[in-house]
CSV table of C-alpha atoms and ligand atoms in Angstrom, one decimal:
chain,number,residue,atom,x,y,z
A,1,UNK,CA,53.7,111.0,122.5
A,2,UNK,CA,55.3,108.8,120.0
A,3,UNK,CA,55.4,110.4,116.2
A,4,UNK,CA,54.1,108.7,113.5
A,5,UNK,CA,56.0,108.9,110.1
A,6,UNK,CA,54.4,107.7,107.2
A,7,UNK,CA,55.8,105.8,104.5
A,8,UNK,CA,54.5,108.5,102.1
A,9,UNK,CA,55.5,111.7,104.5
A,10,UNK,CA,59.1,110.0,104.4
A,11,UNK,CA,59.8,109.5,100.9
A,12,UNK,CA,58.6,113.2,100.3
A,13,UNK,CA,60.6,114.1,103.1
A,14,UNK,CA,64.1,112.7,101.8
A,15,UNK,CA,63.5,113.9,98.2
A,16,UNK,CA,65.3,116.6,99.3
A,17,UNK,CA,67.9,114.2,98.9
A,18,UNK,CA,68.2,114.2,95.1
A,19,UNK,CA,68.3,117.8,93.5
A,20,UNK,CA,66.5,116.6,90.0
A,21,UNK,CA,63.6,114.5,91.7
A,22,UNK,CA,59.9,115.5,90.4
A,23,UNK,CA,58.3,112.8,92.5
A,24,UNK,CA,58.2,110.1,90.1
A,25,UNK,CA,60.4,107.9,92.0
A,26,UNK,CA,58.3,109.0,94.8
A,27,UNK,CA,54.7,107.8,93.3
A,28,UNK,CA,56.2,104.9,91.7
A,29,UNK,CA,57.1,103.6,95.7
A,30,UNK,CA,53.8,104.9,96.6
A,31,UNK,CA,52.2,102.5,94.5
A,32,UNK,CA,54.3,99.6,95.2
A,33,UNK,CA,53.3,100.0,99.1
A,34,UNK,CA,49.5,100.1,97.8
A,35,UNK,CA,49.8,96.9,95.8
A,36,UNK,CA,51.9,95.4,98.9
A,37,UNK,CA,48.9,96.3,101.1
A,38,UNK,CA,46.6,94.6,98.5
A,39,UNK,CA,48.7,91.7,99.0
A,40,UNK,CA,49.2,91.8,102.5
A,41,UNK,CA,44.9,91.6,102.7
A,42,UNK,CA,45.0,88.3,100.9
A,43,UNK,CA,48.0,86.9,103.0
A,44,UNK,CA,46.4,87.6,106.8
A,45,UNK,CA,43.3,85.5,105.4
A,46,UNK,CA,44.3,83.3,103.1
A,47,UNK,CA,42.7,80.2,104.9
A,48,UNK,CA,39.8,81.6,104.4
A,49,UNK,CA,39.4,83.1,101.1
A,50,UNK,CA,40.5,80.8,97.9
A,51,UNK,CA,43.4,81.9,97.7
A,52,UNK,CA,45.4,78.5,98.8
A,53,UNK,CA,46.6,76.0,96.4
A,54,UNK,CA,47.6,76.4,92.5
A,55,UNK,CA,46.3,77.4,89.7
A,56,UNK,CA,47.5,74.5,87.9
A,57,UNK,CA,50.1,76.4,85.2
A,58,UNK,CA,53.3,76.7,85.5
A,59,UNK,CA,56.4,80.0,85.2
A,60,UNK,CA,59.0,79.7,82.9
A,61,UNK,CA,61.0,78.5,85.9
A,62,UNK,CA,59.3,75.1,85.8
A,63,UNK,CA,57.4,75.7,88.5
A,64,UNK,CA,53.8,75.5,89.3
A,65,UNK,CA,52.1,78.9,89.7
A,66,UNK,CA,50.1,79.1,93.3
A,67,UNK,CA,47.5,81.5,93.4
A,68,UNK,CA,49.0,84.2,95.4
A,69,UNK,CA,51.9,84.1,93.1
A,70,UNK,CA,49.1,85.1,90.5
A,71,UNK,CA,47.0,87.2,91.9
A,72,UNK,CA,49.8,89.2,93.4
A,73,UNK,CA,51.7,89.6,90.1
A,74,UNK,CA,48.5,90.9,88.9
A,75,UNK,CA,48.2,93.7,91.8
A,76,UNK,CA,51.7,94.5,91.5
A,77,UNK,CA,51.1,95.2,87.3
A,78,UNK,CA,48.0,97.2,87.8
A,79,UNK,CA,49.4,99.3,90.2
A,80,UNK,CA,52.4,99.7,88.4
A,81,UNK,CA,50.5,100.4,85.6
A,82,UNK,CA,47.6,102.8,86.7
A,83,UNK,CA,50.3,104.3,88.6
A,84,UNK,CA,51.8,106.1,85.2
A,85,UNK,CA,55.4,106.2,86.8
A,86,UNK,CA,56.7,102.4,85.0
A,87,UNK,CA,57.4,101.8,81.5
A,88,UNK,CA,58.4,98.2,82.0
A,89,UNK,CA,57.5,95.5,84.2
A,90,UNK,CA,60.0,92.5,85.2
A,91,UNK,CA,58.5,89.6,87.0
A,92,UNK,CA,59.0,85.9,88.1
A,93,UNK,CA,55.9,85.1,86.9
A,94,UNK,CA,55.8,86.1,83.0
A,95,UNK,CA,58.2,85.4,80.7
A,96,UNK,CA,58.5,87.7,78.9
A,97,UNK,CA,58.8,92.0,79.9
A,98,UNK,CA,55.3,93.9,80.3
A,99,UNK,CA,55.5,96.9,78.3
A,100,UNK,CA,53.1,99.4,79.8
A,101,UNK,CA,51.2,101.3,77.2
A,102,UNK,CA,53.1,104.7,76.5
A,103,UNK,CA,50.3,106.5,75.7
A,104,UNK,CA,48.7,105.5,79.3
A,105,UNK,CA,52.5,106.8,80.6
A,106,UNK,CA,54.3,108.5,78.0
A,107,UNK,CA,57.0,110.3,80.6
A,108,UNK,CA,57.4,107.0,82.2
A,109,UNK,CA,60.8,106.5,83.0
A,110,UNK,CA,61.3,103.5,85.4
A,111,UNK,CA,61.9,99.9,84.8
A,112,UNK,CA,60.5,97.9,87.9
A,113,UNK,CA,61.9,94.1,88.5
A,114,UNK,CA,59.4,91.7,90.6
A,115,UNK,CA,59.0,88.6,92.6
A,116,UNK,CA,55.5,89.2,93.2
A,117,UNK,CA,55.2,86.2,95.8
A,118,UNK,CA,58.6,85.3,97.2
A,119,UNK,CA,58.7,82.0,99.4
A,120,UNK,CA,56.0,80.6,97.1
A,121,UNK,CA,56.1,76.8,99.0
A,122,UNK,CA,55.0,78.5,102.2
A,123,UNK,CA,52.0,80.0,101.3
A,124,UNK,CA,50.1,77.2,102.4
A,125,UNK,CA,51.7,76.5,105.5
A,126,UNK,CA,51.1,80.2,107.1
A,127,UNK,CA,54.6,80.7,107.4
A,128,UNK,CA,56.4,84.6,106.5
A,129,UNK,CA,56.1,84.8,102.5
A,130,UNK,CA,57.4,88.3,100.6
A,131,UNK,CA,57.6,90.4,97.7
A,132,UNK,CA,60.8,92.0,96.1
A,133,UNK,CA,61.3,94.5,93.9
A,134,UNK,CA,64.2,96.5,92.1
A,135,UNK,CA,64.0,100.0,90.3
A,136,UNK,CA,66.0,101.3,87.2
A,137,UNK,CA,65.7,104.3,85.2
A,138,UNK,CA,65.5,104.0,81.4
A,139,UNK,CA,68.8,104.0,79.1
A,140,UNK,CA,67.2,107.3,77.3
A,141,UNK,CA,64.2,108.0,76.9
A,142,UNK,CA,64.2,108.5,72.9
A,143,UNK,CA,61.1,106.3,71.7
A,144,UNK,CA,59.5,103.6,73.5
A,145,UNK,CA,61.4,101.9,75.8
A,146,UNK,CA,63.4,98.5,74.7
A,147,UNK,CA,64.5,95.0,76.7
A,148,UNK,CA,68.0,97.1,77.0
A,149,UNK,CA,66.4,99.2,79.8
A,150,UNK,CA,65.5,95.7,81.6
A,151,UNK,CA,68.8,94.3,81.0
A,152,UNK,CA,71.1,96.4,83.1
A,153,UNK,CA,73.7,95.2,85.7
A,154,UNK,CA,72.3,96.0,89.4
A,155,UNK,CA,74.9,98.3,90.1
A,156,UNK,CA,72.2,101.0,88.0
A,157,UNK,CA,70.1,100.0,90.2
A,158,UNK,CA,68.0,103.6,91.9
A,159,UNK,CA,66.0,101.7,94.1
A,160,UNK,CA,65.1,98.2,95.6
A,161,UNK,CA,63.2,96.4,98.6
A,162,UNK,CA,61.3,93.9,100.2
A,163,UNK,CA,58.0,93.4,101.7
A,164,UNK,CA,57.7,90.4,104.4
A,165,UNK,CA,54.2,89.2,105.2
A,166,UNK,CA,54.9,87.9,108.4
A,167,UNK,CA,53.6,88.4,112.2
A,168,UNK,CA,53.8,91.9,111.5
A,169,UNK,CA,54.1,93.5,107.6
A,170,UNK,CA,57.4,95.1,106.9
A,171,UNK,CA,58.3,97.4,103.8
A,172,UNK,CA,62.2,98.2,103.6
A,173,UNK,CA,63.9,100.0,100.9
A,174,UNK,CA,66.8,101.7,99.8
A,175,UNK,CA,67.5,104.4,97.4
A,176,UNK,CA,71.1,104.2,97.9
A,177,UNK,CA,71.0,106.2,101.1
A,178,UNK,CA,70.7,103.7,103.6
A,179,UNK,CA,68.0,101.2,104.4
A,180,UNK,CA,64.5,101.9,106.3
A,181,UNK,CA,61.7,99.6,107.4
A,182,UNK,CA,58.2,100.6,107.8
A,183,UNK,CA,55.9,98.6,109.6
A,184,UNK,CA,51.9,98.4,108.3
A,185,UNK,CA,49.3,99.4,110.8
A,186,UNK,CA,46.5,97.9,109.7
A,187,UNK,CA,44.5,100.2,112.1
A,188,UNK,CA,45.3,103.3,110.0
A,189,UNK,CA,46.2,101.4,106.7
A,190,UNK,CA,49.9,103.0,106.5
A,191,UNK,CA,53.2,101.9,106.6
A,192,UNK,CA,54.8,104.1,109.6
A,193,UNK,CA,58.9,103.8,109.9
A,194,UNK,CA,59.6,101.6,112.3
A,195,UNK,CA,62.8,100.9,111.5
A,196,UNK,CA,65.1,103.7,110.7
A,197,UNK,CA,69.1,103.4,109.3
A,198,UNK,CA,68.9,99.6,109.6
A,199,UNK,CA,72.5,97.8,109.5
A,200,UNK,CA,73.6,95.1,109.6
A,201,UNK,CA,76.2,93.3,112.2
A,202,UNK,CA,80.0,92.7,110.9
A,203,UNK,CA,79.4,89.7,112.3
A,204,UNK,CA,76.6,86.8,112.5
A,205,UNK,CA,76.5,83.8,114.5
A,206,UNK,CA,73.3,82.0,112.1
A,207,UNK,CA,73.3,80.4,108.8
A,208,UNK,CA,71.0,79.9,106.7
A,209,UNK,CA,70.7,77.4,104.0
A,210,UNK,CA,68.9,74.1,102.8
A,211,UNK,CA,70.9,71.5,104.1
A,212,UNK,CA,69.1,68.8,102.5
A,213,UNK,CA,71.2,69.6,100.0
A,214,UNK,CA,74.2,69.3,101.2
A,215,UNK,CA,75.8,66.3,98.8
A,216,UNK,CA,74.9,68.5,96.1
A,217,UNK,CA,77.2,71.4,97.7
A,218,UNK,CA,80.6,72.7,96.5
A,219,UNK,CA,83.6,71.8,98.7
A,220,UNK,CA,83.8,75.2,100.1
A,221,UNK,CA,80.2,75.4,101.2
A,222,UNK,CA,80.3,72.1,102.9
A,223,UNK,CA,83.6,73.2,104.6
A,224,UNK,CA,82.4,76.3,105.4
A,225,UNK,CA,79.4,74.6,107.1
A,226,UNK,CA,81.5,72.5,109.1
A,227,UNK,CA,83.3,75.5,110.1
A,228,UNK,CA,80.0,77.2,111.2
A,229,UNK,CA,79.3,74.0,113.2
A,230,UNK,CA,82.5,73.6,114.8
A,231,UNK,CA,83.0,74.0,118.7
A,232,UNK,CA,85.1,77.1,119.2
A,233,UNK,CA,83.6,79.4,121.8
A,234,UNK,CA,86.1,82.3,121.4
A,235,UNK,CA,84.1,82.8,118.2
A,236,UNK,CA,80.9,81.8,119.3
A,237,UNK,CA,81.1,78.4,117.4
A,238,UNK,CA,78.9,76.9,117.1
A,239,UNK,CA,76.4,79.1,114.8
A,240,UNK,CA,72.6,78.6,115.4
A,241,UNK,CA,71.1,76.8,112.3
A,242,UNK,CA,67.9,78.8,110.8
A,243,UNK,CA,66.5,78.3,107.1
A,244,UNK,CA,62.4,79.4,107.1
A,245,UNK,CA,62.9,78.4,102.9
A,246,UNK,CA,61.7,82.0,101.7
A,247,UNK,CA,64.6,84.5,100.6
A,248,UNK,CA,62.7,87.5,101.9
A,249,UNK,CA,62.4,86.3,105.6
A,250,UNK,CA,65.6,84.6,106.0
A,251,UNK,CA,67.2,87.6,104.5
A,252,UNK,CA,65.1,90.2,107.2
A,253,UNK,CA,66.0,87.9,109.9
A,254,UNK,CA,69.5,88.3,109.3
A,255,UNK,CA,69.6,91.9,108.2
A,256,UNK,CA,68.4,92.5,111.9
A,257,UNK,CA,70.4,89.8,114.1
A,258,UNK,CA,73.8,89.6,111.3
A,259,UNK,CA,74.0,86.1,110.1
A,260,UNK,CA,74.5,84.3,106.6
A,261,UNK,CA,72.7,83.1,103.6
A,262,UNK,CA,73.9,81.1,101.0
A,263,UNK,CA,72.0,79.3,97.9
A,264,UNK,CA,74.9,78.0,96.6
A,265,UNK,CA,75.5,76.7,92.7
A,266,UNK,CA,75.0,72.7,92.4
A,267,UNK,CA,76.0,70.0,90.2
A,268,UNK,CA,72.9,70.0,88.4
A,269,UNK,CA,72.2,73.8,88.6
A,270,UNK,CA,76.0,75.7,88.4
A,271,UNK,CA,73.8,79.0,88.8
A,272,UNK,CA,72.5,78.3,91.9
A,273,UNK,CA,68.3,78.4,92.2
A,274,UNK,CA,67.6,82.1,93.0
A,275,UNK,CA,66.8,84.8,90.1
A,276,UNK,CA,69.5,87.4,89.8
A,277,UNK,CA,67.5,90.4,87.8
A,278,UNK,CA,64.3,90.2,90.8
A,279,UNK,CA,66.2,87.9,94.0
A,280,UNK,CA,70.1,88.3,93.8
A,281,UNK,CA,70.0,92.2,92.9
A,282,UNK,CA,67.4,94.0,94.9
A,283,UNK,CA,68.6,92.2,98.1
A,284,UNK,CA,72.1,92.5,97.5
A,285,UNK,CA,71.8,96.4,97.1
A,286,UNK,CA,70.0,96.6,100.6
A,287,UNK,CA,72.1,94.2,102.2
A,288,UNK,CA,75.5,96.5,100.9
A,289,UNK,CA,73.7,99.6,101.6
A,290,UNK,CA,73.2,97.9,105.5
A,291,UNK,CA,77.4,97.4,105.6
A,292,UNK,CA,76.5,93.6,104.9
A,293,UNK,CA,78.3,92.3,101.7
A,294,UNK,CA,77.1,89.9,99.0
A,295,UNK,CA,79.0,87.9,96.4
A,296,UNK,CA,78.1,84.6,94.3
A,297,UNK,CA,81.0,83.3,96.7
A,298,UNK,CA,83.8,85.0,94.1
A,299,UNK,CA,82.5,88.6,93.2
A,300,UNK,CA,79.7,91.6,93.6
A,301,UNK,CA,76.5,90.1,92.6
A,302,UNK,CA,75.9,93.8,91.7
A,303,UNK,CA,79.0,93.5,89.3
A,304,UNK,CA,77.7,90.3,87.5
A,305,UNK,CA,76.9,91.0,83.5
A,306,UNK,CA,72.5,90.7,83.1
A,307,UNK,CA,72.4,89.0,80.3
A,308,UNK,CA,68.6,87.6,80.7
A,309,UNK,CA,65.6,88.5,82.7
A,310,UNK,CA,65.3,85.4,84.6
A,311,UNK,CA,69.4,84.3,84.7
A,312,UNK,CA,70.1,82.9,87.8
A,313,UNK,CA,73.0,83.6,90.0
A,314,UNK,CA,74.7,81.7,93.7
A,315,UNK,CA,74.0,83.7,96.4
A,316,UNK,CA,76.3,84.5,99.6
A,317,UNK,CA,74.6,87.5,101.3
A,318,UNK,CA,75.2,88.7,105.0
A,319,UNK,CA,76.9,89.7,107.6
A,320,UNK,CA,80.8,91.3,106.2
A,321,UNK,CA,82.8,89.0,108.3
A,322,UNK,CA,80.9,85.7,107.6
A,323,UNK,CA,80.5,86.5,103.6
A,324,UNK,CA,84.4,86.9,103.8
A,325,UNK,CA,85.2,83.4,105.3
A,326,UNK,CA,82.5,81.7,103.1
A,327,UNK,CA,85.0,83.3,99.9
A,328,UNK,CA,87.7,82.2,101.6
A,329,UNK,CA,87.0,78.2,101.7
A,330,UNK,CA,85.6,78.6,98.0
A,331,UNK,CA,89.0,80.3,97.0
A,332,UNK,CA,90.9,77.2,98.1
A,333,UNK,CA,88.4,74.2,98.0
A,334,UNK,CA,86.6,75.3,94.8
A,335,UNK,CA,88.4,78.0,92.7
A,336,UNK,CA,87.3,75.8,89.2
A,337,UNK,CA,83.9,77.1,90.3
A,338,UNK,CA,84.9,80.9,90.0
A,339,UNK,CA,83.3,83.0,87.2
A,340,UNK,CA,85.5,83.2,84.5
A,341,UNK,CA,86.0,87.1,84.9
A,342,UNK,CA,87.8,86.6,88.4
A,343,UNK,CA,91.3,87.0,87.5
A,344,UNK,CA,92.8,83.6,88.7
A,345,UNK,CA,95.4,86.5,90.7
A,346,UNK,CA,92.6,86.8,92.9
A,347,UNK,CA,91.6,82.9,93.7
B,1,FBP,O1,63.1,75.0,98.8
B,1,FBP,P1,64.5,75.5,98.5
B,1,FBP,O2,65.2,74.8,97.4
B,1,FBP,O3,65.3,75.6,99.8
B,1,FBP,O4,64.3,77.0,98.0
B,1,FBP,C1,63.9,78.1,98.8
B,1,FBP,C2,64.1,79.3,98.1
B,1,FBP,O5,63.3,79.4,96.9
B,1,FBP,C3,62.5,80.5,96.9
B,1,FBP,O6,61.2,80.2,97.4
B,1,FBP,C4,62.4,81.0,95.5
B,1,FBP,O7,61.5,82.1,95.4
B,1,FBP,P2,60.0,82.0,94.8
B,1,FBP,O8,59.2,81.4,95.9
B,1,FBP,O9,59.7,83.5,94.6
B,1,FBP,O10,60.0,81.2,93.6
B,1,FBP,C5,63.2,81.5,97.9
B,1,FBP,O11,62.3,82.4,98.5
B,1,FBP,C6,63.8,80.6,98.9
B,1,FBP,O12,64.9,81.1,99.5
B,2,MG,MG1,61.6,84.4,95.1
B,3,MG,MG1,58.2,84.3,93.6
């Protein structure tokens, strides 16, 4: 007989972990796995509810709000806040921090960073679509809590995941002890580990990125892609080509099989696309805490200085091996491109 471990039972379980823990770390994952399941209703039947489509307003980002992004921003902030654990909410999809009411929390000591609806242009196509999040623990917790307790570097980071709506639905975390994967069975309604100690291959033999934009690259991305495309069967050359186009699922995919994913910085955006406070963070913590690695193609995305809630940040996360060669083609092809805090001793 196969035994069943709950999401809940094994949070409790490795609380043993950390000596000062009074279960508010604890409640405040509980209620991001009730607002993922929430979610996760409204995904499996979108076609048929009205759930498809925008709502005709757009995020600071520019870009038009769909109607999942909404309503799962709005599941992910009521949870949060009935949940009495979270004293500040981060997300994509407001521009400014959500302060949750003190007197509704007053001991509330954890800052939680959100992309409610990751992979927002495949919504409507039925293809895997996610949520991310990333925990901190306030500064102090002298008076009410300030944008300072939002605005630290991910290396603070006490917590992170991902959720993927996909054929199946997969929570996986990390506290900074490992990563573990829970997959939902909607029979009993629970998210049951699946997917214990998860790591991630040294090496890869997939990439992932949007090649359509390509002439917009750096010179070491394109010559790394070349690389990746090259015939060379001693190292399995040529790699296997696979971008779905949401961060979440590209990122599990490769989490499980090793493999690379880059959103590089372009010409017209030298930051890349992809949020670092709610994207870059979160997933670079689980990916490091799976033996993966994940720069901006110079340095720890962990490392990088948060100056704003919604800065953006290149991403090179994977497999060790392949993140290394990536650094090593923009070292010599692109070193100008290197953030000005990389000693030129290390291009
Ligand atoms: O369409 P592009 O430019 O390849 O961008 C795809 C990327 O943008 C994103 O959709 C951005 O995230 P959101 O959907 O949360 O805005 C990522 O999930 C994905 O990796
Ligand atoms: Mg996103
Ligand atoms: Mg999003």
């Amino acid at each position: 007989m196969s035994v069943v471990k709950t999401l809940g039972q094994f949070i409790i379980e490795k609380q043993k972990d950390f000596p000062y823990a009074k279960g508010e770390l604890s409640r405040l994952l509980r209620d991001i796995g009730i607002a993922s399941k929430i979610v996760n209703r409204e995904v499996n039947k979108a076609g048929l509810v009205d759930i498809l489509g925008e709502v005709g307003t757009q995020n600071s980002h520019g870009e038009s709000q769909k109607k999942l992004d909404v309503f799962a921003n709005e599941q992910f902030i009521s949870a949060l806040t009935v949940g009495g654990e979270c004293c500040i909410v981060v997300s994509e999809e407001n521009d400014e921090p959500i302060y949750i009411n003190s007197e509704v929390s007053p001991n509330a000591k954890y800052i939680v960073a959100i992309d409610p609806l990751d992979g927002s242009s495949n919504i409507d196509v039925n293809v895997s679509v996610g949520t991310i999040f990333s925990i901190y623990r306030r500064l102090s917790t002298d008076g009410p809590a300030q944008l300072k307790d939002a605005l630290q570097n991910g290396t603070e980071q006490v917590a992170a995941g991902y959720v993927v709506y996909g054929s199946s639905t997969m929570l996986v975390y990390t506290t900074g002890k490992g990563v573990n994967g829970f997959t939902l069975d909607p029979s009993i309604g629970e998210f049951c580990l699946s997917h214990p100690d998860m790591s991630m291959p040294k090496d890869g033999y997939i990439y992932s990125l949007n090649e359509g934009n390509y002439v917009h690259f750096p010179q070491g991305v394109k010559k790394y892609l070349k690389y990746c495309q090259e015939e060379d069967a001693s190292t399995n050359r040529p790699y296997s080509s696979r971008y779905i186009g949401s961060m979440v699922a590209d990122l599990h995919r490769n989490l499980l099989k090793g493999g690379i994913f880059i959103y590089p910085s372009t010409a017209s955006a030298p930051n890349g696309k992809l949020r670092l406070v709610y994207e870059g963070n979160p997933m670079a913590f689980i990916i490091e805490q799976a033996g993966g690695r994940a720069t901006n193609g110079f340095k720890r995305i962990l490392d990088t200085e948060v100056e704003s809630l919604h800065q953006r940040s290149p991403i090179f996360l994977g497999s060790e091996n392949m993140v290394l060669k990536v650094e090593e083609f923009m070292r010599e092809y692109c070193p100008e491109l290197a953030p000005k805090e990389v000693e030129s001793s290390e291009l």
